[in-house]
PDB file of C-alpha atoms and ligand atoms in Angstrom:
ATOM      1  CA  MET A   1      76.346   0.825   7.129  1.00 55.00           C
ATOM      2  CA  LYS A   2      74.499  -2.133   5.620  1.00 58.00           C
ATOM      3  CA  SER A   3      76.230  -5.407   5.102  1.00 61.00           C
ATOM      4  CA  ASP A   4      76.694  -6.973   1.711  1.00 60.00           C
ATOM      5  CA  ILE A   5      74.115  -9.676   2.594  1.00 56.00           C
ATOM      6  CA  GLU A   6      71.499  -6.885   3.562  1.00 59.00           C
ATOM      7  CA  LEU A   7      72.408  -4.956   0.298  1.00 56.00           C
ATOM      8  CA  GLY A   8      71.854  -8.078  -1.622  1.00 57.00           C
ATOM      9  CA  ARG A   9      68.665  -8.697  -0.048  1.00 57.00           C
ATOM     10  CA  LEU A  10      67.350  -5.244  -0.687  1.00 58.00           C
ATOM     11  CA  ALA A  11      68.365  -5.646  -4.361  1.00 57.00           C
ATOM     12  CA  THR A  12      66.306  -8.791  -4.440  1.00 64.00           C
ATOM     13  CA  VAL A  13      63.292  -7.006  -2.818  1.00 67.00           C
ATOM     14  CA  GLY A  14      63.759  -4.162  -5.289  1.00 67.00           C
ATOM     15  CA  GLU A  15      63.704  -6.697  -8.199  1.00 67.00           C
ATOM     16  CA  MET A  16      60.767  -8.374  -6.708  1.00 70.00           C
ATOM     17  CA  MET A  17      58.756  -5.102  -6.581  1.00 75.00           C
ATOM     18  CA  GLY A  18      59.576  -4.629 -10.277  1.00 73.00           C
ATOM     19  CA  ASN A  19      58.553  -8.087 -11.076  1.00 76.00           C
ATOM     20  CA  ILE A  20      55.283  -7.911  -9.196  1.00 82.00           C
ATOM     21  CA  SER A  21      54.430  -4.513 -10.676  1.00 84.00           C
ATOM     22  CA  HIS A  22      55.076  -6.062 -14.187  1.00 83.00           C
ATOM     23  CA  GLN A  23      52.820  -8.983 -13.269  1.00 85.00           C
ATOM     24  CA  TRP A  24      50.035  -6.859 -11.866  1.00 91.00           C
ATOM     25  CA  LYS A  25      49.594  -4.705 -14.861  1.00 88.00           C
ATOM     26  CA  GLN A  26      47.546  -7.156 -16.777  1.00 89.00           C
ATOM     27  CA  PRO A  27      45.173  -8.194 -13.952  1.00 93.00           C
ATOM     28  CA  LEU A  28      44.602  -4.592 -13.038  1.00 94.00           C
ATOM     29  CA  ASN A  29      43.813  -3.856 -16.577  1.00 92.00           C
ATOM     30  CA  ASN A  30      41.571  -6.778 -16.582  1.00 93.00           C
ATOM     31  CA  ILE A  31      39.701  -5.595 -13.428  1.00 95.00           C
ATOM     32  CA  SER A  32      39.324  -2.101 -14.860  1.00 95.00           C
ATOM     33  CA  LEU A  33      37.814  -3.526 -18.066  1.00 94.00           C
ATOM     34  CA  LEU A  34      35.402  -5.734 -16.060  1.00 95.00           C
ATOM     35  CA  VAL A  35      34.335  -2.653 -13.968  1.00 96.00           C
ATOM     36  CA  LEU A  36      33.758  -0.549 -16.969  1.00 95.00           C
ATOM     37  CA  ASN A  37      31.738  -3.399 -18.343  1.00 94.00           C
ATOM     38  CA  ILE A  38      29.464  -3.517 -15.396  1.00 96.00           C
ATOM     39  CA  ASP A  39      28.984   0.284 -15.444  1.00 97.00           C
ATOM     40  CA  GLN A  40      28.148   0.436 -19.143  1.00 96.00           C
ATOM     41  CA  THR A  41      25.841  -2.687 -19.022  1.00 97.00           C
ATOM     42  CA  TYR A  42      23.956  -1.087 -16.117  1.00 97.00           C
ATOM     43  CA  ARG A  43      23.574   2.339 -17.674  1.00 97.00           C
ATOM     44  CA  LYS A  44      22.120   0.794 -20.853  1.00 97.00           C
ATOM     45  CA  GLY A  45      19.566  -1.016 -18.776  1.00 97.00           C
ATOM     46  CA  ASN A  46      20.771  -4.412 -19.713  1.00 95.00           C
ATOM     47  CA  MET A  47      22.099  -5.564 -16.251  1.00 96.00           C
ATOM     48  CA  THR A  48      20.848  -8.931 -15.261  1.00 97.00           C
ATOM     49  CA  LEU A  49      21.786 -10.888 -11.868  1.00 97.00           C
ATOM     50  CA  GLU A  50      23.505 -13.439 -13.983  1.00 97.00           C
ATOM     51  CA  TYR A  51      25.582 -10.935 -15.769  1.00 96.00           C
ATOM     52  CA  MET A  52      26.521  -9.190 -12.576  1.00 96.00           C
ATOM     53  CA  GLU A  53      27.577 -12.409 -10.858  1.00 96.00           C
ATOM     54  CA  ASP A  54      29.652 -13.465 -13.938  1.00 95.00           C
ATOM     55  CA  LYS A  55      31.649 -10.201 -13.921  1.00 95.00           C
ATOM     56  CA  VAL A  56      31.983 -10.335 -10.011  1.00 97.00           C
ATOM     57  CA  ASP A  57      33.274 -13.864 -10.188  1.00 96.00           C
ATOM     58  CA  ALA A  58      35.849 -12.862 -12.855  1.00 95.00           C
ATOM     59  CA  ILE A  59      37.113  -9.883 -10.810  1.00 96.00           C
ATOM     60  CA  GLU A  60      37.281 -12.264  -7.781  1.00 96.00           C
ATOM     61  CA  GLU A  61      39.412 -14.592  -9.678  1.00 93.00           C
ATOM     62  CA  THR A  62      41.728 -11.962 -10.835  1.00 95.00           C
ATOM     63  CA  ILE A  63      42.333 -10.753  -7.413  1.00 95.00           C
ATOM     64  CA  GLU A  64      43.018 -14.223  -6.346  1.00 92.00           C
ATOM     65  CA  TYR A  65      45.560 -14.519  -9.181  1.00 91.00           C
ATOM     66  CA  MET A  66      47.199 -11.276  -7.956  1.00 93.00           C
ATOM     67  CA  THR A  67      47.437 -12.651  -4.373  1.00 91.00           C
ATOM     68  CA  GLN A  68      48.967 -16.024  -5.576  1.00 86.00           C
ATOM     69  CA  THR A  69      51.403 -13.924  -7.735  1.00 84.00           C
ATOM     70  CA  ILE A  70      52.781 -12.100  -4.544  1.00 84.00           C
ATOM     71  CA  GLU A  71      53.020 -15.523  -2.819  1.00 82.00           C
ATOM     72  CA  ASP A  72      54.931 -17.077  -5.691  1.00 76.00           C
ATOM     73  CA  PHE A  73      57.532 -14.149  -5.629  1.00 72.00           C
ATOM     74  CA  SER A  74      58.009 -14.561  -1.871  1.00 72.00           C
ATOM     75  CA  ASP A  75      58.992 -18.118  -2.605  1.00 68.00           C
ATOM     76  CA  TYR A  76      62.012 -16.815  -4.360  1.00 62.00           C
ATOM     77  CA  LEU A  77      63.221 -15.542  -0.988  1.00 61.00           C
ATOM     78  CA  SER A  78      62.263 -18.790   0.824  1.00 62.00           C
ATOM     79  CA  PRO A  79      62.222 -21.241  -1.981  1.00 58.00           C
ATOM     80  CA  LYS A  80      61.527 -24.334   0.323  1.00 62.00           C
ATOM     81  CA  ARG A  81      57.790 -24.276  -0.314  1.00 64.00           C
ATOM     82  CA  SER A  82      56.731 -27.398  -2.046  1.00 69.00           C
ATOM     83  CA  LYS A  83      55.579 -27.990  -5.587  1.00 81.00           C
ATOM     84  CA  GLN A  84      52.486 -29.622  -6.585  1.00 88.00           C
ATOM     85  CA  ASN A  85      51.176 -31.519  -9.589  1.00 93.00           C
ATOM     86  CA  PHE A  86      48.947 -29.371 -11.672  1.00 95.00           C
ATOM     87  CA  TYR A  87      47.328 -29.603 -15.049  1.00 97.00           C
ATOM     88  CA  ILE A  88      49.133 -27.685 -17.709  1.00 97.00           C
ATOM     89  CA  ASN A  89      45.842 -27.443 -19.487  1.00 97.00           C
ATOM     90  CA  ASP A  90      44.491 -25.436 -16.411  1.00 96.00           C
ATOM     91  CA  SER A  91      47.218 -23.064 -16.476  1.00 95.00           C
ATOM     92  CA  VAL A  92      46.715 -22.183 -20.032  1.00 97.00           C
ATOM     93  CA  GLU A  93      42.904 -21.752 -19.421  1.00 95.00           C
ATOM     94  CA  LYS A  94      43.626 -19.549 -16.517  1.00 92.00           C
ATOM     95  CA  ALA A  95      46.080 -17.344 -18.568  1.00 93.00           C
ATOM     96  CA  MET A  96      43.280 -17.055 -21.494  1.00 94.00           C
ATOM     97  CA  GLU A  97      40.530 -16.218 -18.889  1.00 90.00           C
ATOM     98  CA  LEU A  98      42.752 -13.490 -17.444  1.00 88.00           C
ATOM     99  CA  THR A  99      43.718 -11.932 -20.816  1.00 90.00           C
ATOM    100  CA  MET A 100      40.387 -12.475 -22.471  1.00 90.00           C
ATOM    101  CA  PRO A 101      38.802  -8.883 -21.740  1.00 88.00           C
ATOM    102  CA  MET A 102      41.942  -7.301 -23.163  1.00 88.00           C
ATOM    103  CA  LEU A 103      41.839  -9.508 -26.269  1.00 93.00           C
ATOM    104  CA  ASN A 104      38.265  -8.967 -26.833  1.00 91.00           C
ATOM    105  CA  ALA A 105      38.633  -5.283 -26.610  1.00 89.00           C
ATOM    106  CA  ASN A 106      41.428  -5.365 -29.407  1.00 92.00           C
ATOM    107  CA  ALA A 107      39.455  -7.893 -31.585  1.00 94.00           C
ATOM    108  CA  ILE A 108      42.218 -10.636 -31.205  1.00 97.00           C
ATOM    109  CA  ASP A 109      41.179 -14.258 -31.292  1.00 97.00           C
ATOM    110  CA  ILE A 110      42.687 -16.927 -29.211  1.00 98.00           C
ATOM    111  CA  VAL A 111      42.575 -20.634 -29.574  1.00 98.00           C
ATOM    112  CA  PHE A 112      43.942 -23.439 -27.439  1.00 98.00           C
ATOM    113  CA  TYR A 113      44.675 -26.816 -28.829  1.00 98.00           C
ATOM    114  CA  ALA A 114      45.782 -29.682 -26.500  1.00 97.00           C
ATOM    115  CA  GLU A 115      46.506 -33.365 -27.603  1.00 94.00           C
ATOM    116  CA  ASP A 116      45.706 -34.572 -23.952  1.00 95.00           C
ATOM    117  CA  ASP A 117      45.414 -33.326 -20.403  1.00 95.00           C
ATOM    118  CA  TYR A 118      48.867 -33.277 -19.093  1.00 96.00           C
ATOM    119  CA  GLU A 119      49.881 -33.268 -15.392  1.00 96.00           C
ATOM    120  CA  TYR A 120      53.129 -31.635 -14.324  1.00 96.00           C
ATOM    121  CA  LEU A 121      55.115 -30.805 -11.039  1.00 94.00           C
ATOM    122  CA  GLY A 122      55.571 -27.324 -10.182  1.00 92.00           C
ATOM    123  CA  ARG A 123      53.600 -24.069  -9.376  1.00 89.00           C
ATOM    124  CA  LYS A 124      50.544 -23.659 -11.669  1.00 90.00           C
ATOM    125  CA  ASN A 125      50.539 -19.779 -11.151  1.00 89.00           C
ATOM    126  CA  GLU A 126      54.111 -19.405 -12.347  1.00 90.00           C
ATOM    127  CA  LEU A 127      53.353 -21.015 -15.628  1.00 94.00           C
ATOM    128  CA  THR A 128      50.248 -18.823 -15.854  1.00 94.00           C
ATOM    129  CA  GLN A 129      52.373 -15.748 -15.285  1.00 91.00           C
ATOM    130  CA  VAL A 130      54.670 -16.925 -18.198  1.00 94.00           C
ATOM    131  CA  LEU A 131      51.821 -17.540 -20.532  1.00 95.00           C
ATOM    132  CA  ILE A 132      50.270 -14.118 -19.745  1.00 93.00           C
ATOM    133  CA  ILE A 133      53.509 -12.509 -20.650  1.00 94.00           C
ATOM    134  CA  LEU A 134      53.675 -14.284 -23.922  1.00 96.00           C
ATOM    135  CA  ILE A 135      49.947 -13.472 -24.730  1.00 96.00           C
ATOM    136  CA  ASN A 136      50.637  -9.916 -23.819  1.00 93.00           C
ATOM    137  CA  ASN A 137      53.711  -9.740 -26.270  1.00 94.00           C
ATOM    138  CA  ALA A 138      51.729 -11.200 -28.990  1.00 96.00           C
ATOM    139  CA  LYS A 139      48.908  -8.820 -28.506  1.00 95.00           C
ATOM    140  CA  GLU A 140      51.495  -5.972 -28.718  1.00 93.00           C
ATOM    141  CA  ALA A 141      53.033  -7.382 -31.831  1.00 95.00           C
ATOM    142  CA  LEU A 142      49.525  -7.890 -33.478  1.00 96.00           C
ATOM    143  CA  MET A 143      48.406  -4.351 -32.581  1.00 94.00           C
ATOM    144  CA  LYS A 144      51.505  -3.003 -34.483  1.00 92.00           C
ATOM    145  CA  ASP A 145      50.492  -5.026 -37.634  1.00 90.00           C
ATOM    146  CA  ALA A 146      47.816  -2.659 -38.781  1.00 88.00           C
ATOM    147  CA  LYS A 147      47.070  -4.460 -42.015  1.00 91.00           C
ATOM    148  CA  ASN A 148      46.218  -7.666 -40.316  1.00 93.00           C
ATOM    149  CA  THR A 149      42.394  -8.054 -40.147  1.00 92.00           C
ATOM    150  CA  THR A 150      42.457 -11.651 -38.612  1.00 96.00           C
ATOM    151  CA  LYS A 151      44.759 -11.170 -35.657  1.00 97.00           C
ATOM    152  CA  GLN A 152      45.086 -14.520 -33.877  1.00 98.00           C
ATOM    153  CA  ILE A 153      46.887 -16.207 -31.075  1.00 98.00           C
ATOM    154  CA  MET A 154      47.290 -20.003 -30.946  1.00 98.00           C
ATOM    155  CA  ILE A 155      48.440 -22.035 -28.051  1.00 98.00           C
ATOM    156  CA  GLN A 156      49.364 -25.622 -28.585  1.00 98.00           C
ATOM    157  CA  LEU A 157      50.174 -28.363 -26.130  1.00 98.00           C
ATOM    158  CA  GLU A 158      51.556 -31.782 -27.125  1.00 97.00           C
ATOM    159  CA  GLU A 159      53.897 -34.467 -26.102  1.00 97.00           C
ATOM    160  CA  GLU A 160      57.099 -34.891 -28.170  1.00 96.00           C
ATOM    161  CA  GLY A 161      59.526 -37.736 -27.160  1.00 95.00           C
ATOM    162  CA  GLN A 162      60.609 -37.035 -23.698  1.00 95.00           C
ATOM    163  CA  ASP A 163      59.140 -33.458 -23.444  1.00 96.00           C
ATOM    164  CA  LEU A 164      55.898 -31.608 -23.368  1.00 97.00           C
ATOM    165  CA  ILE A 165      55.862 -28.968 -25.882  1.00 98.00           C
ATOM    166  CA  LEU A 166      53.793 -25.662 -25.250  1.00 98.00           C
ATOM    167  CA  LYS A 167      53.843 -23.269 -28.019  1.00 98.00           C
ATOM    168  CA  VAL A 168      52.347 -19.826 -28.101  1.00 98.00           C
ATOM    169  CA  LYS A 169      52.054 -18.533 -31.707  1.00 98.00           C
ATOM    170  CA  ASP A 170      50.671 -15.315 -33.290  1.00 97.00           C
ATOM    171  CA  ASN A 171      50.203 -14.295 -36.862  1.00 96.00           C
ATOM    172  CA  GLY A 172      51.973 -10.828 -36.330  1.00 96.00           C
ATOM    173  CA  LEU A 173      55.106  -9.675 -38.075  1.00 94.00           C
ATOM    174  CA  GLY A 174      57.602 -12.098 -36.131  1.00 96.00           C
ATOM    175  CA  ILE A 175      60.864 -11.132 -34.596  1.00 95.00           C
ATOM    176  CA  SER A 176      63.736  -9.778 -36.891  1.00 92.00           C
ATOM    177  CA  GLU A 177      67.028 -11.629 -36.834  1.00 92.00           C
ATOM    178  CA  LYS A 178      68.758  -8.388 -35.460  1.00 93.00           C
ATOM    179  CA  ILE A 179      67.045  -8.569 -32.225  1.00 94.00           C
ATOM    180  CA  LYS A 180      66.373 -12.217 -31.971  1.00 93.00           C
ATOM    181  CA  ASP A 181      69.380 -12.771 -29.494  1.00 94.00           C
ATOM    182  CA  LYS A 182      68.431  -9.997 -27.185  1.00 96.00           C
ATOM    183  CA  ILE A 183      64.829 -10.243 -26.660  1.00 96.00           C
ATOM    184  CA  PHE A 184      65.341 -12.376 -23.407  1.00 96.00           C
ATOM    185  CA  ASP A 185      67.737  -9.832 -21.949  1.00 94.00           C
ATOM    186  CA  ALA A 186      66.509  -7.729 -19.001  1.00 88.00           C
ATOM    187  CA  TYR A 187      65.544  -4.147 -20.134  1.00 87.00           C
ATOM    188  CA  PHE A 188      65.495  -4.988 -23.951  1.00 92.00           C
ATOM    189  CA  SER A 189      62.349  -3.439 -25.465  1.00 92.00           C
ATOM    190  CA  THR A 190      61.367  -2.206 -28.877  1.00 91.00           C
ATOM    191  CA  ASN A 191      58.398  -0.411 -27.309  1.00 85.00           C
ATOM    192  CA  GLU A 192      59.763   3.129 -27.391  1.00 76.00           C
ATOM    193  CA  ASN A 193      56.819   4.712 -25.724  1.00 69.00           C
ATOM    194  CA  GLN A 194      58.115   3.766 -22.240  1.00 63.00           C
ATOM    195  CA  LYS A 195      55.266   1.420 -22.066  1.00 65.00           C
ATOM    196  CA  GLY A 196      57.348  -1.593 -22.005  1.00 66.00           C
ATOM    197  CA  ARG A 197      60.328  -2.002 -19.658  1.00 80.00           C
ATOM    198  CA  GLY A 198      61.823  -5.159 -21.299  1.00 88.00           C
ATOM    199  CA  LEU A 199      61.226  -7.397 -18.343  1.00 88.00           C
ATOM    200  CA  GLY A 200      58.568  -9.808 -19.641  1.00 91.00           C
ATOM    201  CA  LEU A 201      60.709 -12.227 -21.500  1.00 94.00           C
ATOM    202  CA  TYR A 202      63.591 -11.989 -19.077  1.00 92.00           C
ATOM    203  CA  MET A 203      61.263 -12.913 -16.101  1.00 89.00           C
ATOM    204  CA  SER A 204      59.758 -15.690 -18.250  1.00 94.00           C
ATOM    205  CA  LYS A 205      62.963 -17.135 -18.986  1.00 95.00           C
ATOM    206  CA  LYS A 206      64.014 -17.043 -15.350  1.00 91.00           C
ATOM    207  CA  ILE A 207      60.755 -18.746 -14.270  1.00 91.00           C
ATOM    208  CA  ILE A 208      61.017 -21.431 -16.959  1.00 95.00           C
ATOM    209  CA  VAL A 209      64.816 -22.167 -16.381  1.00 95.00           C
ATOM    210  CA  GLU A 210      65.049 -21.811 -12.635  1.00 89.00           C
ATOM    211  CA  ARG A 211      61.597 -23.062 -11.383  1.00 89.00           C
ATOM    212  CA  PHE A 212      60.720 -25.498 -13.978  1.00 93.00           C
ATOM    213  CA  ARG A 213      64.313 -26.665 -15.146  1.00 94.00           C
ATOM    214  CA  ALA A 214      62.895 -26.412 -18.604  1.00 97.00           C
ATOM    215  CA  SER A 215      63.823 -24.216 -21.676  1.00 97.00           C
ATOM    216  CA  ILE A 216      62.135 -21.476 -23.853  1.00 98.00           C
ATOM    217  CA  PHE A 217      63.114 -20.272 -27.244  1.00 97.00           C
ATOM    218  CA  VAL A 218      61.470 -18.399 -30.176  1.00 97.00           C
ATOM    219  CA  LYS A 219      61.187 -18.994 -33.982  1.00 95.00           C
ATOM    220  CA  ASN A 220      59.288 -17.200 -36.677  1.00 94.00           C
ATOM    221  CA  ASP A 221      56.788 -18.841 -38.800  1.00 91.00           C
ATOM    222  CA  GLU A 222      53.823 -16.960 -39.852  1.00 88.00           C
ATOM    223  CA  GLY A 223      54.586 -14.622 -36.821  1.00 95.00           C
ATOM    224  CA  ALA A 224      56.500 -15.440 -33.756  1.00 97.00           C
ATOM    225  CA  ILE A 225      56.351 -18.899 -32.117  1.00 98.00           C
ATOM    226  CA  PHE A 226      57.469 -19.124 -28.458  1.00 98.00           C
ATOM    227  CA  THR A 227      58.198 -22.657 -27.435  1.00 98.00           C
ATOM    228  CA  ILE A 228      58.616 -23.992 -23.870  1.00 98.00           C
ATOM    229  CA  LYS A 229      59.913 -27.458 -23.560  1.00 98.00           C
ATOM    230  CA  LEU A 230      59.180 -29.105 -20.340  1.00 97.00           C
ATOM    231  CA  PRO A 231      61.052 -32.370 -19.645  1.00 96.00           C
ATOM    232  CA  LEU A 232      58.934 -35.329 -18.749  1.00 92.00           C
TER     233      LEU A 232
HETATM  234  N1  ATP B 301      55.319 -12.065 -30.201  1.00 64.43           N
HETATM  235  C1  ATP B 301      56.142 -11.190 -30.605  1.00 64.43           C
HETATM  236  N2  ATP B 301      56.281 -10.780 -31.807  1.00 64.43           N
HETATM  237  C2  ATP B 301      57.162  -9.769 -32.066  1.00 64.43           C
HETATM  238  N3  ATP B 301      58.004  -9.344 -31.237  1.00 64.43           N
HETATM  239  C3  ATP B 301      58.055  -9.813 -30.054  1.00 64.43           C
HETATM  240  C4  ATP B 301      57.097 -10.699 -29.455  1.00 64.43           C
HETATM  241  N4  ATP B 301      57.433 -10.967 -28.237  1.00 64.43           N
HETATM  242  C5  ATP B 301      58.436 -10.172 -27.919  1.00 64.43           C
HETATM  243  N5  ATP B 301      58.840  -9.590 -29.006  1.00 64.43           N
HETATM  244  C6  ATP B 301      59.888  -8.460 -29.050  1.00 64.43           C
HETATM  245  O1  ATP B 301      60.686  -8.778 -27.710  1.00 64.43           O
HETATM  246  C7  ATP B 301      60.977  -7.625 -26.978  1.00 64.43           C
HETATM  247  C8  ATP B 301      61.081  -7.987 -25.504  1.00 64.43           C
HETATM  248  O2  ATP B 301      59.937  -8.456 -24.988  1.00 64.43           O
HETATM  249  P1  ATP B 301      59.618  -8.224 -23.454  1.00 64.43           P
HETATM  250  O3  ATP B 301      58.196  -8.940 -23.121  1.00 64.43           O
HETATM  251  O4  ATP B 301      60.764  -8.892 -22.617  1.00 64.43           O
HETATM  252  O5  ATP B 301      59.609  -6.789 -23.139  1.00 64.43           O
HETATM  253  P2  ATP B 301      58.545  -5.581 -23.534  1.00 64.43           P
HETATM  254  O6  ATP B 301      57.238  -6.532 -24.040  1.00 64.43           O
HETATM  255  O7  ATP B 301      58.986  -4.679 -24.588  1.00 64.43           O
HETATM  256  O8  ATP B 301      58.174  -4.810 -22.217  1.00 64.43           O
HETATM  257  P3  ATP B 301      57.363  -5.360 -20.882  1.00 64.43           P
HETATM  258  O9  ATP B 301      57.069  -6.777 -21.155  1.00 64.43           O
HETATM  259  O10 ATP B 301      58.472  -5.319 -19.825  1.00 64.43           O
HETATM  260  O11 ATP B 301      56.241  -4.499 -20.732  1.00 64.43           O
HETATM  261  C9  ATP B 301      59.798  -6.749 -27.377  1.00 64.43           C
HETATM  262  O12 ATP B 301      59.933  -5.318 -27.067  1.00 64.43           O
HETATM  263  C10 ATP B 301      59.420  -7.109 -28.796  1.00 64.43           C
HETATM  264  O13 ATP B 301      60.296  -6.375 -29.570  1.00 64.43           O
HETATM  265 MG1   MG B 302      56.342  -7.914 -22.762  1.00 64.43          MG
END
């Protein structure tokens, strides 16, 4: 029979597998879009060395992100590994780069406005993971909004008093009051088609609270606005 500690560890490993497979969906999708791109460009006779190199670089970067994501999750089991100073701006740009093929394929515009460059102590990749989740959710919300012909995601970074404020806004339909209190719960999802498992926001909140000692909340404006408040 397994001891409680062993069972606890198995549960954590199981949860980790679920988390990693959630976090790998986006980069895997990214790689398949890039490969399709290479294939189609070659068949149309438009392939150049520069184009090829560009796409191969993007694939390599995506694979590197996937590797880093596994390492970050292993850190949950051995949390001693040290944090580093990184630029929040870099983390946002990375998340945009990794979601760009998907956003382009769905005619969604994304813009990033930062008041300044801001350094922060933590793990850059973990913030990137959260941003990818928020961008993905915004994309899903926008795709449900059939009448919207100018689908847009806006990311904003600024200093406010003792905090850095990082906002991810979309111009979709927003989040109804009825479900607002539930969206950060594990396994809460309004995506009926089994596509969503309701883990994205749960994991985001976990990373933001436990790893960054910060907070995340949501409001509606034009669409949904997710705000991450990072204490300075
Ligand atoms: N930008 C948004 N606009 C409108 N609703 C949103 C937005 N982001 C999240 N939601 C709502 O919150 C729910 C939970 O989001 P979450 O990311 O946790 O799960 P999911 O996207 O449904 O599934 P998963 O992320 O596991 O694939 C969504 O199903 C959706 O109803
Ligand atoms: Mg999600």
